[in-house]
Amino acid sequence: MGKTGIEYFDNFILKDGFPDGSLILVAGEPGAGKTIFSATYLYNGAKKFGEKGVYISLAETKREFYEAMKQLGMDFEELEKKGLFRFIDLVTVSRGAIEKEIQFLMSEISSFQPKRVVIDSISVFAQILGLEKTRVFLHTMLGRFIKAYNATALLIAEKPMGSKTIGHGVEEFVVDGVIILKYKSLGEITRRVMEIPKMRRRSVERAEYEYVITKNGIEFLELPDLVRDKGEYTLEKITTGIEKLDKMLDGGYTRDQMF
Ligand SMILES: Nc1ncnc2c1ncn2[C@@H]1O[C@H](COP(=O)(O)OP(=O)(O)O)[C@@H](O)[C@H]1O
Ligand SMILES: [Mg+2]
């Protein structure tokens, strides 16, 4: 069960959330909301659905992460005490030590058996380990666990500012889904939008979904579905009250013709 616990996302964007047994790339420029979105996925997973989660961090230390998330209403310390969450700090891991750390984190994952795993970020991971070894790690180690336990993993990809591609070569990794978080500046207004160019076993209706980040975390803006609404309106004919005119209009006028 890969629900995010973000109601709009689970009901209207990816029905029932992420597919079981999937590796999902969450890409975006710095500040786009990748950490907050992924943390929300773990937090709600534990809090609302009782699913264990692991956060593997190469970006923020445990203290930084716990403090930042607490400000957004997510108390990871409490989850950790309840045995629902583990934070694996790889912030200072070096090139020479990473292979040993991978053994350690895989043994942690095998014994803890989380349903949800986040790596923040796979870009830094790949910079240290190299692309080829990262690919092997994703497919033969993490990937196998994820498939065998019907778990899900969100792999955060740091897109360099202004770059057109996802960046750091991580787009080459075969994953089951890709989510892109974007900023769009319209003069003084900044819009945040999510795009889902790929998602195995799910259909995605819209090109983009708009969201905001507030003290309550990530919230999607519930915009009306213009295409479907129009379809419904044009089906419903409203009589003009004048028989001849109704005939000319094929039964009357439609609601969108009223405006
Ligand atoms: N309490 C808050 N209220 C409003 N916006 C916030 C709050 N905390 C963080 N943000 C926004 O979230 C952004 C950081 O999100 P984050 O998930 O850390 O980004 P990323 O991991 O993609 O770099 C910040 O740029 C800030 O705009
Ligand atoms: Mg981040």
XYZ file of C-alpha atoms and ligand atoms in Angstrom:
287
model
C 0.000 0.000 0.000
C 1.785 3.087 -1.236
C -0.607 5.852 -0.200
C 1.010 9.167 0.676
C -1.701 10.111 3.160
C -2.012 13.414 1.248
C -5.693 13.106 0.417
C -5.725 14.939 -2.899
C -2.681 13.038 -4.139
C -4.095 9.609 -3.204
C -7.584 10.335 -4.546
C -6.945 12.375 -7.668
C -3.301 12.203 -8.751
C -2.149 8.605 -8.186
C -5.171 6.612 -7.133
C -4.103 4.461 -4.174
C -0.640 6.047 -4.189
C 2.563 4.451 -5.413
C 2.383 0.907 -6.775
C 3.734 -1.806 -4.472
C 7.269 -2.943 -5.207
C 8.316 0.228 -7.002
C 11.370 2.472 -7.172
C 10.320 6.076 -7.766
C 12.592 8.949 -8.747
C 11.615 12.285 -7.128
C 13.512 14.974 -9.019
C 13.691 18.736 -8.695
C 15.869 21.763 -8.125
C 16.997 22.743 -4.626
C 14.065 24.074 -2.583
C 11.421 22.388 -4.744
C 10.081 20.317 -1.837
C 11.648 16.885 -2.473
C 12.681 16.343 1.135
C 9.336 17.536 2.508
C 7.308 15.415 0.072
C 9.369 12.285 0.779
C 9.331 12.856 4.533
C 5.548 13.269 4.404
C 5.328 9.928 2.616
C 7.246 8.241 5.441
C 5.532 10.142 8.233
C 1.978 9.488 7.057
C 2.915 5.913 6.222
C 3.790 5.280 9.860
C 1.204 7.547 11.467
C -1.840 6.745 9.345
C -1.095 3.268 8.007
C 1.302 1.764 10.570
C 3.983 1.155 7.914
C 7.644 1.317 8.923
C 9.957 3.736 7.146
C 13.675 4.374 6.711
C 15.285 7.645 5.646
C 18.797 7.337 4.255
C 20.319 10.796 4.276
C 23.348 12.065 2.413
C 22.014 15.629 2.646
C 20.861 16.611 6.135
C 21.997 15.288 9.489
C 19.494 13.584 11.760
C 19.208 16.639 14.014
C 18.674 19.032 11.069
C 16.069 16.736 9.544
C 14.158 16.170 12.797
C 14.075 19.896 13.587
C 13.006 20.982 10.098
C 10.254 18.365 9.946
C 8.992 19.156 13.427
C 8.304 22.712 12.252
C 6.040 21.232 9.614
C 4.147 19.156 12.179
C 6.028 15.875 11.686
C 7.557 14.405 14.841
C 10.009 11.759 13.668
C 11.513 11.343 17.125
C 8.188 10.005 18.347
C 7.989 7.586 15.398
C 11.524 6.388 16.096
C 10.651 5.698 19.747
C 7.636 3.701 18.626
C 9.856 1.562 16.393
C 8.238 2.828 13.214
C 11.121 4.872 11.848
C 14.883 4.774 11.387
C 17.180 7.524 10.171
C 20.446 6.380 8.586
C 22.972 9.211 8.519
C 25.421 8.944 5.624
C 26.110 12.677 5.425
C 29.830 12.383 5.988
C 30.363 9.088 4.183
C 33.506 9.050 2.064
C 34.368 7.327 -1.187
C 36.469 4.798 0.690
C 33.773 3.910 3.210
C 30.654 3.827 1.070
C 30.743 0.141 0.126
C 30.925 -0.808 3.785
C 28.071 1.595 4.551
C 25.981 -0.082 1.860
C 26.497 -3.464 3.553
C 25.422 -1.833 6.817
C 22.331 -0.181 5.413
C 21.221 -3.317 3.585
C 21.540 -5.332 6.787
C 19.542 -2.629 8.621
C 16.844 -2.778 5.950
C 16.753 -6.580 5.961
C 16.294 -6.752 9.721
C 13.985 -3.719 10.161
C 11.886 -4.605 7.093
C 10.494 -1.167 6.270
C 7.615 -0.775 3.826
C 8.946 2.624 2.781
C 12.493 3.738 2.033
C 13.765 7.188 1.009
C 17.276 7.945 -0.249
C 18.131 11.662 -0.089
C 19.755 11.870 -2.520
C 20.556 9.230 -5.097
C 22.513 11.951 -6.952
C 25.005 12.369 -4.109
C 25.036 8.598 -3.626
C 25.967 8.173 -7.307
C 28.620 10.881 -7.118
C 30.359 8.977 -4.337
C 29.802 5.431 -5.553
C 29.841 5.983 -9.315
C 26.925 5.480 -11.704
C 27.608 1.863 -12.557
C 27.847 0.656 -8.951
C 24.789 2.713 -8.017
C 22.859 0.989 -10.768
C 23.935 -2.413 -9.409
C 22.970 -1.345 -5.875
C 19.505 -0.214 -7.041
C 18.787 -3.330 -9.031
C 20.355 -6.180 -7.171
C 20.261 -4.978 -3.566
C 17.647 -2.337 -2.791
C 15.492 -3.223 -5.796
C 15.300 -6.881 -4.822
C 14.256 -6.073 -1.275
C 11.614 -3.616 -2.503
C 10.097 -6.161 -4.901
C 10.274 -9.096 -2.475
C 8.561 -7.191 0.352
C 6.140 -5.148 -1.775
C 7.777 -2.062 -0.335
C 8.425 1.242 -2.132
C 11.484 3.462 -2.369
C 11.621 7.148 -3.229
C 14.974 8.081 -4.737
C 15.543 11.815 -4.553
C 17.377 13.319 -7.520
C 18.955 16.756 -7.145
C 18.432 18.587 -10.394
C 21.091 21.271 -10.791
C 19.577 24.796 -10.989
C 18.557 25.655 -14.530
C 19.478 22.283 -15.985
C 17.104 20.810 -18.560
C 17.652 17.174 -17.610
C 17.154 15.496 -14.245
C 20.879 15.703 -13.829
C 23.884 13.760 -12.571
C 23.074 10.932 -14.955
C 20.546 9.360 -12.579
C 17.785 9.533 -15.202
C 19.484 6.542 -16.784
C 18.500 4.314 -13.878
C 15.552 2.145 -14.673
C 12.815 3.093 -12.254
C 9.084 2.406 -12.090
C 8.062 6.010 -11.818
C 9.312 9.576 -12.095
C 7.963 12.616 -10.259
C 9.307 16.072 -11.055
C 8.791 18.987 -8.668
C 9.113 22.385 -10.313
C 9.122 26.089 -9.623
C 7.545 28.396 -12.120
C 8.043 32.115 -11.793
C 5.314 34.361 -13.166
C 6.619 37.808 -12.385
C 6.574 38.096 -8.614
C 4.460 34.999 -8.117
C 6.087 31.600 -7.719
C 4.019 28.560 -8.540
C 5.028 25.071 -7.495
C 3.940 22.252 -9.764
C 4.360 18.478 -9.812
C 4.687 16.551 -13.057
C 4.507 12.760 -13.344
C 6.010 11.820 -16.713
C 6.141 8.112 -15.878
C 4.330 5.807 -13.453
C 4.001 2.089 -13.948
C 0.483 0.667 -13.383
C -1.095 4.100 -12.877
C -2.672 6.558 -15.287
C -2.021 10.217 -14.686
C -4.670 12.572 -16.026
C -3.061 15.970 -15.991
C 0.233 17.367 -17.203
C 0.810 19.104 -13.883
C -0.589 19.542 -10.395
C -0.133 22.718 -8.406
C 0.865 22.630 -4.743
C 1.977 24.896 -1.943
C 4.268 24.360 1.036
C 2.967 25.853 4.278
C 3.539 25.156 7.961
C 1.190 22.206 7.438
C 3.483 20.713 4.821
C 2.574 19.958 1.201
C -0.929 20.783 0.082
C -2.309 20.435 -3.433
C -4.610 23.046 -4.906
C -7.884 21.467 -5.873
C -8.538 23.033 -9.243
C -11.684 22.029 -11.106
C -11.232 19.629 -13.966
C -12.115 21.967 -16.830
C -12.257 19.374 -19.577
C -14.573 17.028 -17.743
C -16.794 19.834 -16.431
C -17.278 21.161 -19.926
C -18.248 17.704 -21.127
C -20.885 17.426 -18.443
C -22.291 20.846 -19.140
C -22.609 20.326 -22.861
C -24.649 17.171 -22.246
C -27.258 19.070 -20.278
C -29.557 21.122 -22.455
C -31.601 23.886 -20.957
C -34.855 24.801 -22.674
C -35.295 28.366 -23.860
C -39.040 28.036 -23.319
C -39.599 28.706 -27.019
C -40.253 25.496 -28.926
C -38.964 26.695 -32.307
C -35.780 28.094 -30.780
C -35.141 24.889 -28.822
C -35.388 22.932 -32.089
C -32.865 25.225 -33.753
C -30.520 24.776 -30.791
C -30.920 21.009 -30.820
C -32.927 20.866 -27.602
C -31.932 24.113 -25.920
C -28.769 25.896 -24.902
C -25.964 24.497 -22.789
C -24.848 25.867 -19.442
C -21.539 27.155 -20.786
C -23.442 29.174 -23.408
C -25.130 31.119 -20.633
C -21.957 33.033 -19.863
N 7.290 26.223 7.444
C 7.333 26.473 6.137
N 6.406 27.254 5.563
C 6.437 27.513 4.239
N 7.346 27.012 3.395
C 8.296 26.224 3.905
C 8.342 25.894 5.285
N 9.400 25.096 5.490
C 9.973 24.921 4.287
N 9.326 25.607 3.342
C 9.652 25.660 1.905
O 10.115 24.392 1.511
C 11.279 24.531 0.719
C 12.275 23.423 1.024
O 11.723 22.203 0.755
P 12.662 20.924 0.707
O 11.769 19.748 0.729
O 13.715 21.001 1.748
O 13.319 21.122 -0.733
P 14.360 20.207 -1.504
O 14.559 18.978 -0.687
O 13.721 19.952 -2.830
O 15.588 21.037 -1.646
C 11.901 25.845 1.100
O 12.476 26.403 -0.044
C 10.749 26.649 1.606
O 10.298 27.480 0.551
Mg 16.282 18.226 0.215
